[in-house]
XYZ file of C-alpha atoms in Angstrom:
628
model
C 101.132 74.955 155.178
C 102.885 71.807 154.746
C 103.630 69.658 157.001
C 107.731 69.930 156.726
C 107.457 73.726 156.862
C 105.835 73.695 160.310
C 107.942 74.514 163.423
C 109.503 71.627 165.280
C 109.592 73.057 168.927
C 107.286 75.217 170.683
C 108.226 78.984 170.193
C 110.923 80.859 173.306
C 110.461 84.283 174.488
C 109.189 86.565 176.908
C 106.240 85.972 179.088
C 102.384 86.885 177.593
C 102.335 90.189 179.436
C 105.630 91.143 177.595
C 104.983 90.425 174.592
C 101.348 92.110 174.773
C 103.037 95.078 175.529
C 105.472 95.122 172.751
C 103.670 97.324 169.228
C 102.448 95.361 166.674
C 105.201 94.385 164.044
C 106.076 92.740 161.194
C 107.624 89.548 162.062
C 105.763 89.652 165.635
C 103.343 86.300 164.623
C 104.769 83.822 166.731
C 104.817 86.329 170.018
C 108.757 85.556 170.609
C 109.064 89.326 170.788
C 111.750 89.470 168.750
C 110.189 90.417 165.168
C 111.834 87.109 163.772
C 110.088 84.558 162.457
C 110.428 80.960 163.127
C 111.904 81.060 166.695
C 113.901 83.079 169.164
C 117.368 81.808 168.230
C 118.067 84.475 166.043
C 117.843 82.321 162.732
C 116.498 84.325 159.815
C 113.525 83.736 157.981
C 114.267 80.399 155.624
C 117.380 79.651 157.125
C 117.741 76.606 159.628
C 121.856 76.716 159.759
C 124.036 78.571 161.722
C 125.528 82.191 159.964
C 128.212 81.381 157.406
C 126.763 78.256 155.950
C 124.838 78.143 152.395
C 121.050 79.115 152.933
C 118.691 76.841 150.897
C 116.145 77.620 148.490
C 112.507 77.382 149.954
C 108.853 78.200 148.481
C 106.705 79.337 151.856
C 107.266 79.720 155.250
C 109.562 78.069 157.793
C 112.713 76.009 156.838
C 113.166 74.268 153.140
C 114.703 70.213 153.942
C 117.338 68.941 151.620
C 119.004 70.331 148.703
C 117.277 72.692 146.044
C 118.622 72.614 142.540
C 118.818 76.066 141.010
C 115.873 76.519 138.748
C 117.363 78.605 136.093
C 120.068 75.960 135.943
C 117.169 73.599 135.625
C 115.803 75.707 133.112
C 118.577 75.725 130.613
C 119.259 71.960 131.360
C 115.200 70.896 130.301
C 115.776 73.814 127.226
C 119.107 71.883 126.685
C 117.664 68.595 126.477
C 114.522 69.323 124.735
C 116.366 70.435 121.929
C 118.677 67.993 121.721
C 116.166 65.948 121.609
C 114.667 67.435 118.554
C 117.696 67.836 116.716
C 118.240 64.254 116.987
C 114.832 62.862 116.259
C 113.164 65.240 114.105
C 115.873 66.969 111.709
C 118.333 63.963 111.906
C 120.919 66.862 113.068
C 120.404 69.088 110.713
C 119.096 72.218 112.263
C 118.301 75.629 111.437
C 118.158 77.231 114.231
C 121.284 75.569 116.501
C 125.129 76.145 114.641
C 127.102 73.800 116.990
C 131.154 73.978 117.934
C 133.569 71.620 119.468
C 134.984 72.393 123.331
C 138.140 72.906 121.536
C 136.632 76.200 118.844
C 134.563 77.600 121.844
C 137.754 77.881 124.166
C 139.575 79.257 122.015
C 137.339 81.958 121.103
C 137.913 85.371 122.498
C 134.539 86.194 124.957
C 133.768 89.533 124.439
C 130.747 91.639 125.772
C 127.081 91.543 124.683
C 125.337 94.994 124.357
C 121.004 94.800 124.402
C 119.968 96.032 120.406
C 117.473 97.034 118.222
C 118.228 95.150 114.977
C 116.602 96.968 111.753
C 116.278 94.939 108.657
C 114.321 93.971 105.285
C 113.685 91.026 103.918
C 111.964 89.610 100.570
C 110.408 86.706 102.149
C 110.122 84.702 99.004
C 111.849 81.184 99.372
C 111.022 81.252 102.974
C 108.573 79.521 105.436
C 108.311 82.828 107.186
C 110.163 84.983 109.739
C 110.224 83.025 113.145
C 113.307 81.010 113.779
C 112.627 76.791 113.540
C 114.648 73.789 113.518
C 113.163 72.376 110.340
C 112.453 75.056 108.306
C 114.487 77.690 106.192
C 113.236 80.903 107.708
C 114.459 84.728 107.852
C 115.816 84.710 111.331
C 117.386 81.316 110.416
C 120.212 82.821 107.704
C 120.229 85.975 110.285
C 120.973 84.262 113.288
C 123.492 82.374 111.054
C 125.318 85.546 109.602
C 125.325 86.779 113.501
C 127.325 83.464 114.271
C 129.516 83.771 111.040
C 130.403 87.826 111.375
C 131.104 87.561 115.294
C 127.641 88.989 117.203
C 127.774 85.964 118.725
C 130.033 84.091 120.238
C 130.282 80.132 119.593
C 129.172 79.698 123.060
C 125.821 80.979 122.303
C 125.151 79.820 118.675
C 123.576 76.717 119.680
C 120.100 78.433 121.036
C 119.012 81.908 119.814
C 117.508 82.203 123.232
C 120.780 82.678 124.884
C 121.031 86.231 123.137
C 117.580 86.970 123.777
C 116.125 87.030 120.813
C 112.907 88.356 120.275
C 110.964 89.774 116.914
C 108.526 93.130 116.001
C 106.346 91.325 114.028
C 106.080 87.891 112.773
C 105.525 87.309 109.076
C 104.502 83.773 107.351
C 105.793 82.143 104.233
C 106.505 84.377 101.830
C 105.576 87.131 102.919
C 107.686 90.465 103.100
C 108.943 93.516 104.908
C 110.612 96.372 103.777
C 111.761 96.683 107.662
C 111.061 95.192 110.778
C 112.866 94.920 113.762
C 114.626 92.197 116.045
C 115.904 92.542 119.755
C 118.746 90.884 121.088
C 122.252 90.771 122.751
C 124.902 90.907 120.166
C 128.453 91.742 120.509
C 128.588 95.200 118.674
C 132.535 96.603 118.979
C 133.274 96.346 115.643
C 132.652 99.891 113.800
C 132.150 97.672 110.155
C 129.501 95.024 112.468
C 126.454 95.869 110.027
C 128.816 95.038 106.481
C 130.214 92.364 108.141
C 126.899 90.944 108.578
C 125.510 91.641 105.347
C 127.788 89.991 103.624
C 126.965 86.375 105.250
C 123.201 87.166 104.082
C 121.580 86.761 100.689
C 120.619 89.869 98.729
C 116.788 89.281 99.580
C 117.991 89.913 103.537
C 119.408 93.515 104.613
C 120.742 94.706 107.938
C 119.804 98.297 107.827
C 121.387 99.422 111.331
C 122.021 98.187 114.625
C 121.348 100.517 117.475
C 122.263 100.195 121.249
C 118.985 99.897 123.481
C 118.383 99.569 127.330
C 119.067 96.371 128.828
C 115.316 95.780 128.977
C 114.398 96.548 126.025
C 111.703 94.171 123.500
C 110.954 95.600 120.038
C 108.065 93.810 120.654
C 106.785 95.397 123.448
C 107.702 98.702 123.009
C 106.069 99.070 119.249
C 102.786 100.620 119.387
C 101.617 100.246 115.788
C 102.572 98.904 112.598
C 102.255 100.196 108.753
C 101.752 97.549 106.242
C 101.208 97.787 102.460
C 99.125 95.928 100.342
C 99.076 95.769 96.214
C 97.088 94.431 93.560
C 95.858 94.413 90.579
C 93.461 97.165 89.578
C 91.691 94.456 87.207
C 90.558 93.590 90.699
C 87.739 95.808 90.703
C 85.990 94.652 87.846
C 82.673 93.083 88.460
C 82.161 89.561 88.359
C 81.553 88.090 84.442
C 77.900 87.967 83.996
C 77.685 84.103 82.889
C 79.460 83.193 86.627
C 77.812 82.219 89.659
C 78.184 84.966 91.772
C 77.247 87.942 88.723
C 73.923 85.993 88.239
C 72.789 86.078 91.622
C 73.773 90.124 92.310
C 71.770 90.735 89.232
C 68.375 88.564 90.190
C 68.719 89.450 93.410
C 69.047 93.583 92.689
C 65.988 93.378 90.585
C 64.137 91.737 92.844
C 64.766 94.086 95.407
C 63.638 97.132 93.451
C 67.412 98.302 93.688
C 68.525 97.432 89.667
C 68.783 101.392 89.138
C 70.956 101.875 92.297
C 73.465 98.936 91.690
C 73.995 100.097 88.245
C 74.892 103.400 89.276
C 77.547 102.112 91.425
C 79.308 100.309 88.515
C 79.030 103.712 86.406
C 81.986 103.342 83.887
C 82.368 99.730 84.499
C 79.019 97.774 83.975
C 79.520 97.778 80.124
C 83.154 96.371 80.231
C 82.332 92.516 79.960
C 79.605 92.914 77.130
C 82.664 94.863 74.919
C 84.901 92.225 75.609
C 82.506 89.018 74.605
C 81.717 90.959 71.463
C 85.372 92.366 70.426
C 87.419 89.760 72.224
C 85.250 85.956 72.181
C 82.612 86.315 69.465
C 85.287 86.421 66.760
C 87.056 82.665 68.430
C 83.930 81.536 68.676
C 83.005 82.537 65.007
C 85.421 80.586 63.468
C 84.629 77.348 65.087
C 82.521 74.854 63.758
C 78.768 74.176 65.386
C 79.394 71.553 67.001
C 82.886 72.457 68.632
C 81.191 75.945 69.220
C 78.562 74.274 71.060
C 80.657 72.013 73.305
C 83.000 75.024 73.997
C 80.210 76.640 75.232
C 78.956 73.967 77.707
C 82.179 73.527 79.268
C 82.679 77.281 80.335
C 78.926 77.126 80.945
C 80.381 74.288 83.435
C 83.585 76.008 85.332
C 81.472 78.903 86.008
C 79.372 76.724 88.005
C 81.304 74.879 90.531
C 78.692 72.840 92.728
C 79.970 71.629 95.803
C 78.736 68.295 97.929
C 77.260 68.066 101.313
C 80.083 66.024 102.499
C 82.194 68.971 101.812
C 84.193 67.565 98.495
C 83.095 69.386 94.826
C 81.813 66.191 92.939
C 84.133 64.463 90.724
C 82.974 65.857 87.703
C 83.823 69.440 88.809
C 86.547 68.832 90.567
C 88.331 67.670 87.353
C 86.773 70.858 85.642
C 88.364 72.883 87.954
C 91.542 71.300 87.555
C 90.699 71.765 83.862
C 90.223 75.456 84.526
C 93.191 76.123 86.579
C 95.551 74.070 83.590
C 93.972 76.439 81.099
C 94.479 79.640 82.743
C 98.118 78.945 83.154
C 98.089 77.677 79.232
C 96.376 81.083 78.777
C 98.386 82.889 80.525
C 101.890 81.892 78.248
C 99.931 82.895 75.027
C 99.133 86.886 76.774
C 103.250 87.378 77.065
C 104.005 91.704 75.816
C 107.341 92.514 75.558
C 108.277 94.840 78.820
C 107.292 98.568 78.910
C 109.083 101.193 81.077
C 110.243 99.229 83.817
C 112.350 96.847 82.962
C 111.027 93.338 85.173
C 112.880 90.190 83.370
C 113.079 87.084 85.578
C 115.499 87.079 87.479
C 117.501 84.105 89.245
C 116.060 84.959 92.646
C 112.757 85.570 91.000
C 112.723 81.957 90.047
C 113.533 80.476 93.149
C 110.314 82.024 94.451
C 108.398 81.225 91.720
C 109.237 77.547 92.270
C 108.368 78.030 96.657
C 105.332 79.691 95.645
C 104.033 77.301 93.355
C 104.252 73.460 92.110
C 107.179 72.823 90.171
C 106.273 72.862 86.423
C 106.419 69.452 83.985
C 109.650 70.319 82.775
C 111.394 70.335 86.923
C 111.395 68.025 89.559
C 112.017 69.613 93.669
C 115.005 67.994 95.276
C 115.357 68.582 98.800
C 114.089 72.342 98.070
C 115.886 73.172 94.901
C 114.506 72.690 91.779
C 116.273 70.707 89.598
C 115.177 70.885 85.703
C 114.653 67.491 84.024
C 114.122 66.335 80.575
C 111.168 68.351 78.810
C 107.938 66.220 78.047
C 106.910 66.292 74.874
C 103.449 68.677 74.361
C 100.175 67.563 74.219
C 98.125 67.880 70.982
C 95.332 69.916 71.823
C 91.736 69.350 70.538
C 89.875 71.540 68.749
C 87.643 72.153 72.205
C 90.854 72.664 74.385
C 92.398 74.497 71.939
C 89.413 77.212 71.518
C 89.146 77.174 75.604
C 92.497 78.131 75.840
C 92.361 81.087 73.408
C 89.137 82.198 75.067
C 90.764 82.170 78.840
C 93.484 83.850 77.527
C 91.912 86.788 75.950
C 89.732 87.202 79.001
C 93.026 87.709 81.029
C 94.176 89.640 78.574
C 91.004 91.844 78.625
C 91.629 92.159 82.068
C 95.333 93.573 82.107
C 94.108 95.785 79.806
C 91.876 97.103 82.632
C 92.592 100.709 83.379
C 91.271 102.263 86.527
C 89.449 105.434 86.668
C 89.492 107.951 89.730
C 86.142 107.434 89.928
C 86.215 103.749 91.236
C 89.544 104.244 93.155
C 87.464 106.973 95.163
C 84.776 104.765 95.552
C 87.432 101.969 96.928
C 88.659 104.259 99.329
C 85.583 105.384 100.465
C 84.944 102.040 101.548
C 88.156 101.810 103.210
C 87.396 104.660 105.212
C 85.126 102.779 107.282
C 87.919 100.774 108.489
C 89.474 103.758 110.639
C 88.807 103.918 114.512
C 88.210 101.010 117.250
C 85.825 97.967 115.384
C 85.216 94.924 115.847
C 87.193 93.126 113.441
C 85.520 89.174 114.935
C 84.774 88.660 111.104
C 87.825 89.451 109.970
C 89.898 86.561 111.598
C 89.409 83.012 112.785
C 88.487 81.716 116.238
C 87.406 84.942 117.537
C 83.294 85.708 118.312
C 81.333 88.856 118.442
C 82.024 89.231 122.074
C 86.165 88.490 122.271
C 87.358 91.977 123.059
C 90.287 90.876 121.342
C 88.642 91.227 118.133
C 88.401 95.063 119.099
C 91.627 96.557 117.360
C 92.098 99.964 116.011
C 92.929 101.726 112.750
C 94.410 104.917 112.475
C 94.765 104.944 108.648
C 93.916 103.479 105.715
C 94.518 104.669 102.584
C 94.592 104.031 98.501
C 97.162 105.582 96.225
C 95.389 107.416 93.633
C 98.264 106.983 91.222
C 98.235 103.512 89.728
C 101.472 101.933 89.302
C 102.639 100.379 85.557
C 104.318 97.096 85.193
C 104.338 95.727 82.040
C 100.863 95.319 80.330
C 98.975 95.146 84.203
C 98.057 98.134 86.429
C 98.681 98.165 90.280
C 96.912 99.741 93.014
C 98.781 100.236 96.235
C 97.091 100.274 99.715
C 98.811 100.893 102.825
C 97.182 100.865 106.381
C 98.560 101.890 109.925
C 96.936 100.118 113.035
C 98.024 99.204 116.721
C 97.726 95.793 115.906
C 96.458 93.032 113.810
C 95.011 89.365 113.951
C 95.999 86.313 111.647
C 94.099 87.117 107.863
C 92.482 90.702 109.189
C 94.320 92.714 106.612
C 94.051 90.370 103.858
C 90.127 90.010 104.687
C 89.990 93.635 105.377
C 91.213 93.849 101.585
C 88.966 91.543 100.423
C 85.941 92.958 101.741
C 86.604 96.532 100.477
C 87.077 95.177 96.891
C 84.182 92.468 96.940
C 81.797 95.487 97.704
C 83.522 97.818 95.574
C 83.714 95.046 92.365
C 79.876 93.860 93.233
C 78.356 97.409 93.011
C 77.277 96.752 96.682
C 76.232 99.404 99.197
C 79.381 100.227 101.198
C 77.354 100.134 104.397
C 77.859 96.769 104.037
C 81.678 97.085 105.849
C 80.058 99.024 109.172
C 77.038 95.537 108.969
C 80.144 93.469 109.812
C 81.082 94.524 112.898
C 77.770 93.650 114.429
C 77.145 89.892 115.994
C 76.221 87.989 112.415
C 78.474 85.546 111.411
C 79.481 86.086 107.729
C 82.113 84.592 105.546
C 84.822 87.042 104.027
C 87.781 85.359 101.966
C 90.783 86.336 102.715
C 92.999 88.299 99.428
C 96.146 86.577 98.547
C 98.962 86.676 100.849
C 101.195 87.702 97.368
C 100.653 91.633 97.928
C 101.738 92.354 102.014
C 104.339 93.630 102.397
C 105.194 94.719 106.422
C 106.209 98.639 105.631
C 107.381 98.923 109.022
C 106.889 98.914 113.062
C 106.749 102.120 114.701
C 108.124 102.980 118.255
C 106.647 106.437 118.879
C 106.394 106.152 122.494
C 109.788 104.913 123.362
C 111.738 106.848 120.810
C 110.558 109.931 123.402
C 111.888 108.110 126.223
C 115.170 107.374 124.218
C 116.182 110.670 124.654
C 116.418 110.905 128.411
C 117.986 107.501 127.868
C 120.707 108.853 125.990
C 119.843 106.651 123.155
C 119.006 106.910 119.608
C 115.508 106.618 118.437
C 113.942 103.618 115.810
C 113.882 104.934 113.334
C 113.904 103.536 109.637
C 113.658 107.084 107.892
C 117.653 107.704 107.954
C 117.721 104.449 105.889
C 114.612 105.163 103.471
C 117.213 105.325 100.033
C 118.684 102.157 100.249
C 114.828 100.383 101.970
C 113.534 102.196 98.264
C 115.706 100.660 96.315
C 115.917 97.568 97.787
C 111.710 97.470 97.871
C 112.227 98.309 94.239
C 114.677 95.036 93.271
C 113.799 92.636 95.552
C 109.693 92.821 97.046
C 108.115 94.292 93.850
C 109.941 92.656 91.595
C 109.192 89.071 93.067
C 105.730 90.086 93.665
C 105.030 91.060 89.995
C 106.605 88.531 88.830
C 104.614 85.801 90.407
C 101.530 87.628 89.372
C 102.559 87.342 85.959
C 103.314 83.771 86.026
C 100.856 82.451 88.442
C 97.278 85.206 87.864
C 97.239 84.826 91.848
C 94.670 87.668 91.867
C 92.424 86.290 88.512
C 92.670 82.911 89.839
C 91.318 84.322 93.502
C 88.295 86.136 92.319
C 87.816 83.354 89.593
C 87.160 81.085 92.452
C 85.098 83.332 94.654
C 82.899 84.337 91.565
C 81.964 81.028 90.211
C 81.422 78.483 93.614
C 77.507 77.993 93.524
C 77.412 78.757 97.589
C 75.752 80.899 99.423
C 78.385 82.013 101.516
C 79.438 85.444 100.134
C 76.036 86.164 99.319
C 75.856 89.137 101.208
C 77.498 91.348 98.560
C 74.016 90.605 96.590
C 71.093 93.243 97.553
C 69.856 90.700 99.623
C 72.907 91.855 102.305
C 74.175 89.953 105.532
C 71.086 88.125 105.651
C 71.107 86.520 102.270
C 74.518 84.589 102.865
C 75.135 81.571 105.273
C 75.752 82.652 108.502
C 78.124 79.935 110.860
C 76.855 78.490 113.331
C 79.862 78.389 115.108
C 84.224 78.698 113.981
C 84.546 74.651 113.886
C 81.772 74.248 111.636
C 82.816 72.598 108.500
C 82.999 74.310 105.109
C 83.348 73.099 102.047
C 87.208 72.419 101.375
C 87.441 73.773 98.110
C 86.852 77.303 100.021
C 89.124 76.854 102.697
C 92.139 78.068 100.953
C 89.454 81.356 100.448
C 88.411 81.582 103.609
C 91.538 80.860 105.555
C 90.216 78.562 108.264
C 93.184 76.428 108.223
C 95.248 79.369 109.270
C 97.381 78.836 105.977
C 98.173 82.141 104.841
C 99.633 85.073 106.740
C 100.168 85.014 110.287
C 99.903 88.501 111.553
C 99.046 87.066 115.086
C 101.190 89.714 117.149
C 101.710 92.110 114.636
């Protein structure tokens, strides 16, 4: 006890014997007799001045000494000046998340009552650094909490800090990334029958407000959801195997022979192990026919070359790669304008919103410069004449994209894919699947109560997509995008599928993490409190009274932007391109040779090479399902 908290006088009240006599009480400590605390003068606990006067604010026993500011006004001053602070020094005043008024609009302004919601809304997250409201950055909750301001949900009072209304998110999404719904909590001023329109029509057409729906006064969207459906798409090119001539396809063939298990692996390619062979003899033999010896042979040493990456102790490819790479990259985007098919069934031109996210997602081309965000076209630069050697490179990437959008899945390997998916479901240990976690985190314990391929591909254009969609309580940063990963890199390498239910165990291994262009948050469930709801008098959370307009607007606005990219960027081609050809030994362990043929960490900080970083996701750059 400190020193100022102790009694100043001796203690007053009856003699020993009287006291001794009295029962055991609360309050009794001090033996005054009088179950008070602190003295017999009939002062209450804390409170050294006579009835009437102001009682101070005191942390322990005994008597608090001079004047005790009130800590949530302390609060909200320190939150005041902090961001102040930032607004000032960091955004030069130009914030995203703080709309400011003068003393004159805020008077004026009618105050009207704040009702606790649950917010339901979609988003197209293309264009935006994520969900989760910043001052610097243009984010989802940023033009939301914007068209709140602007439609009257909340007052001018309150539109400097989205904390004031309490605002809290499902699940948190990273750049780009999108949702077909998710769900924010908050206090908004709800009396006007027309609220959700009004909204809507401060917000882009890549952000919906589905509903708005009253909610106890305690209520978090974050707390109450107990599990979360997300959907993933690809490609179905991307369960071909790896080319033969790469890195990767080399080693899973020495290494099944030399394990006696050539036969086996085979058998798990079944209708696929013969597809690269037909396309270097129908597609690349003819290119390579026409050109002359010595431009055949040269053509022939550099892809010899960019399917062998090697990278450098010091964690930097060498020079000489590094520019093939580069090399690489530049001709599968040259390859990829000369593979252009006129649409078929669904109709997917670019459209303007489509090429504001290509331009986020990506460099800005030769022919624009970025200005502040926007990209701003400039004049074109005139083409390069290509050498013979670049020239027959070019063709040759392109027909082996081609070749692969061509690619046609077969029920046999999307059984196969979700067989492998299947032992996903139930509690694991998912410590592989994320960063900074080891074997024995039970954090890394989450559960999956479904996981599931649809067996009907879907048809965009001249490229086949495969949909996934899994339902778990909860996920870590990367784990679905790994999870992904991990299911197709056995499935593509003709690997044992054992291989997923190895992972869980204490090794170490290195999965990449699939690109961040195909997750899409389906939605947040809120099973348990939607039965509670009822004896609350409330409605339930539910998205399904909205599902025609969330189809549609999936339909324009998420599937759209995310074939789009595809098409202009070969996310997926450019993904595996990178896996297969790195000579590492990191993702060795889809080779018969299993876990213990691949490099196994020592430990989450250890350096890797950077040119896998982006594939691995150690610097936490992709999507952030922390929380979700």
């Amino acid at each position: 006890m400190a020193a100022d908290e102790m009694p100043t006088t001796a203690p007053s009240g009856p003699a020993p014997e009287a006291a001794a006599s009295e029962p055991q009480k609360h309050g009794n400590r001090n033996g005054n007799g009088q179950g008070k605390r602190g003295g017999g003068k009939g002062r209450d606990r804390g409170n050294d001045k006579p009835w009437g006067e102001k009682k101070r604010k005191h942390t322990g026993f005994g008597s608090a000494k001079g004047d005790v500011p009130d800590k949530r006004e302390q609060i909200q001053r320190n939150r005041d000046a902090k961001r102040r602070k930032v607004i000032a020094e960091e955004v030069q005043g130009k914030s995203f998340m703080s709309i400011s008024f003068t003393p004159e609009e805020i008077a004026a302004e009618e105050r009207r009552p704040k009702r606790k919601v649950a917010v339901l809304i979609g988003y197209a997250g293309t264009g935006y650094h994520g969900i989760q409201i910043n001052h610097k950055e243009k984010t989802i909750e940023g033009d939301i909490f914007a068209a709140f301001v602007a439609a009257g949900a909340i007052s001018k009072v309150n539109a400097d800090d989205p904390k004031k209304s309490s605002l809290v998110r499902c699940a948190r999404t990273d750049k780009g990334v999108h949702a077909a719904g998710n769900v924010l909590s908050l206090k908004l001023i709800v009396e006007d029958e027309d609220i959700v329109d009004k909204i809507n029509s401060h917000l882009p057409d890549q952000i919906r407000i589905w509903g708005i729906q009253r909610t106890a006064n305690s209520f978090s969207c974050y707390q109450a959801c107990d599990s979360r459906w997300y959907e993933y798409l690809m490609p179905s090119y991307s369960l071909l195997p790896p080319q033969p001539h790469t890195f990767l396809g080399k080693k899973i063939h020495e290494s099944a022979k030399e394990k006696g298990a050539y036969d086996e692996y085979l058998g798990r390619l079944d209708d696929v192990q013969d597809f690269w062979a037909e396309v270097e003899k129908n597609d690349i033999e003819p290119i390579l026919a026409k050109l002359d010896p010595e431009v055949k042979a040269e053509v022939l040493r550099k892809l010899h070359d960019s399917a062998n990456m090697e990278l450098e102790e010091d964690s930097e490819p060498s020079k000489t790669e590094t520019k093939q790479d580069a090399d690489t990259n530049k001709m599968e985007v040259d390859a990829e304008e000369t593979v252009k098919v006129e649409p078929s069934g669904i109709d997917v031109e670019m459209s303007e919103p489509a090429k504001e996210s290509a331009s986020e997602q990506a460099p800005a081309p030769d022919s624009a410069e970025t200005v502040e965000g926007e990209v701003v076209a400039k004049a074109p630069k005139a083409e390069k004449e290509l050498s013979p050697v670049e020239a027959a490179l070019r063709d040759i990437k392109a027909a082996y994209v081609a070749a692969k959008r061509r690619y046609r899945v077969t029920p046999a390997r999307t059984q196969r894919l979700q067989e492998a998916l299947n032992l996903y479901l139930g509690t694991r240990n998912y410590h592989n699947y994320t960063i900074m976690k080891s074997f024995k985190d039970a954090s890394a314990k989450r559960h999956i109560k479904s996981f599931e391929v649809n067996p009907t591909p879907i048809q965009i254009r001249d490229t086949e997509w495969l949909s996934l969609k899994v339902h778990g309580q909860s996920f870590m940063m990367h784990q679905i995008r790994k999870m992904v990963a991990m299911a197709v890199m056995v499935v593509r390498c003709g690997a044992p599928v054992s291989l997923i239910t190895e992972s869980y165990g204490p090794r170490r291994i290195s999965i990449p993490k699939a690109p961040g262009l195909g997750l899409m948050l389906e939605r947040p469930m809120f099973t348990e409190y939607n039965k509670k709801a009822v004896t609350l008098e409330k409605d339930p959370i539910d998205f399904a009274k909205y599902e025609d307009k969330i189809q549609q607007f999936k339909d324009e606005h998420i599937y759209r932007r995310m074939f789009e990219v595809e098409e202009k960027e070969n996310s997926f081609h450019l993904f595996f391109n990178q896996v297969d050809n790195f000579r590492t030994d990191y993702f060795l362990w889809v080779t018969a040779g299993g876990l213990e043929a691949s490099h196994e960490r020592a430990d989450r900080v250890e350096k890797v090479p950077k040119a896998l970083q982006a594939e691995l996701g150690d610097e936490a750059d992709g999507v952030v399902e922390i929380g979700t």
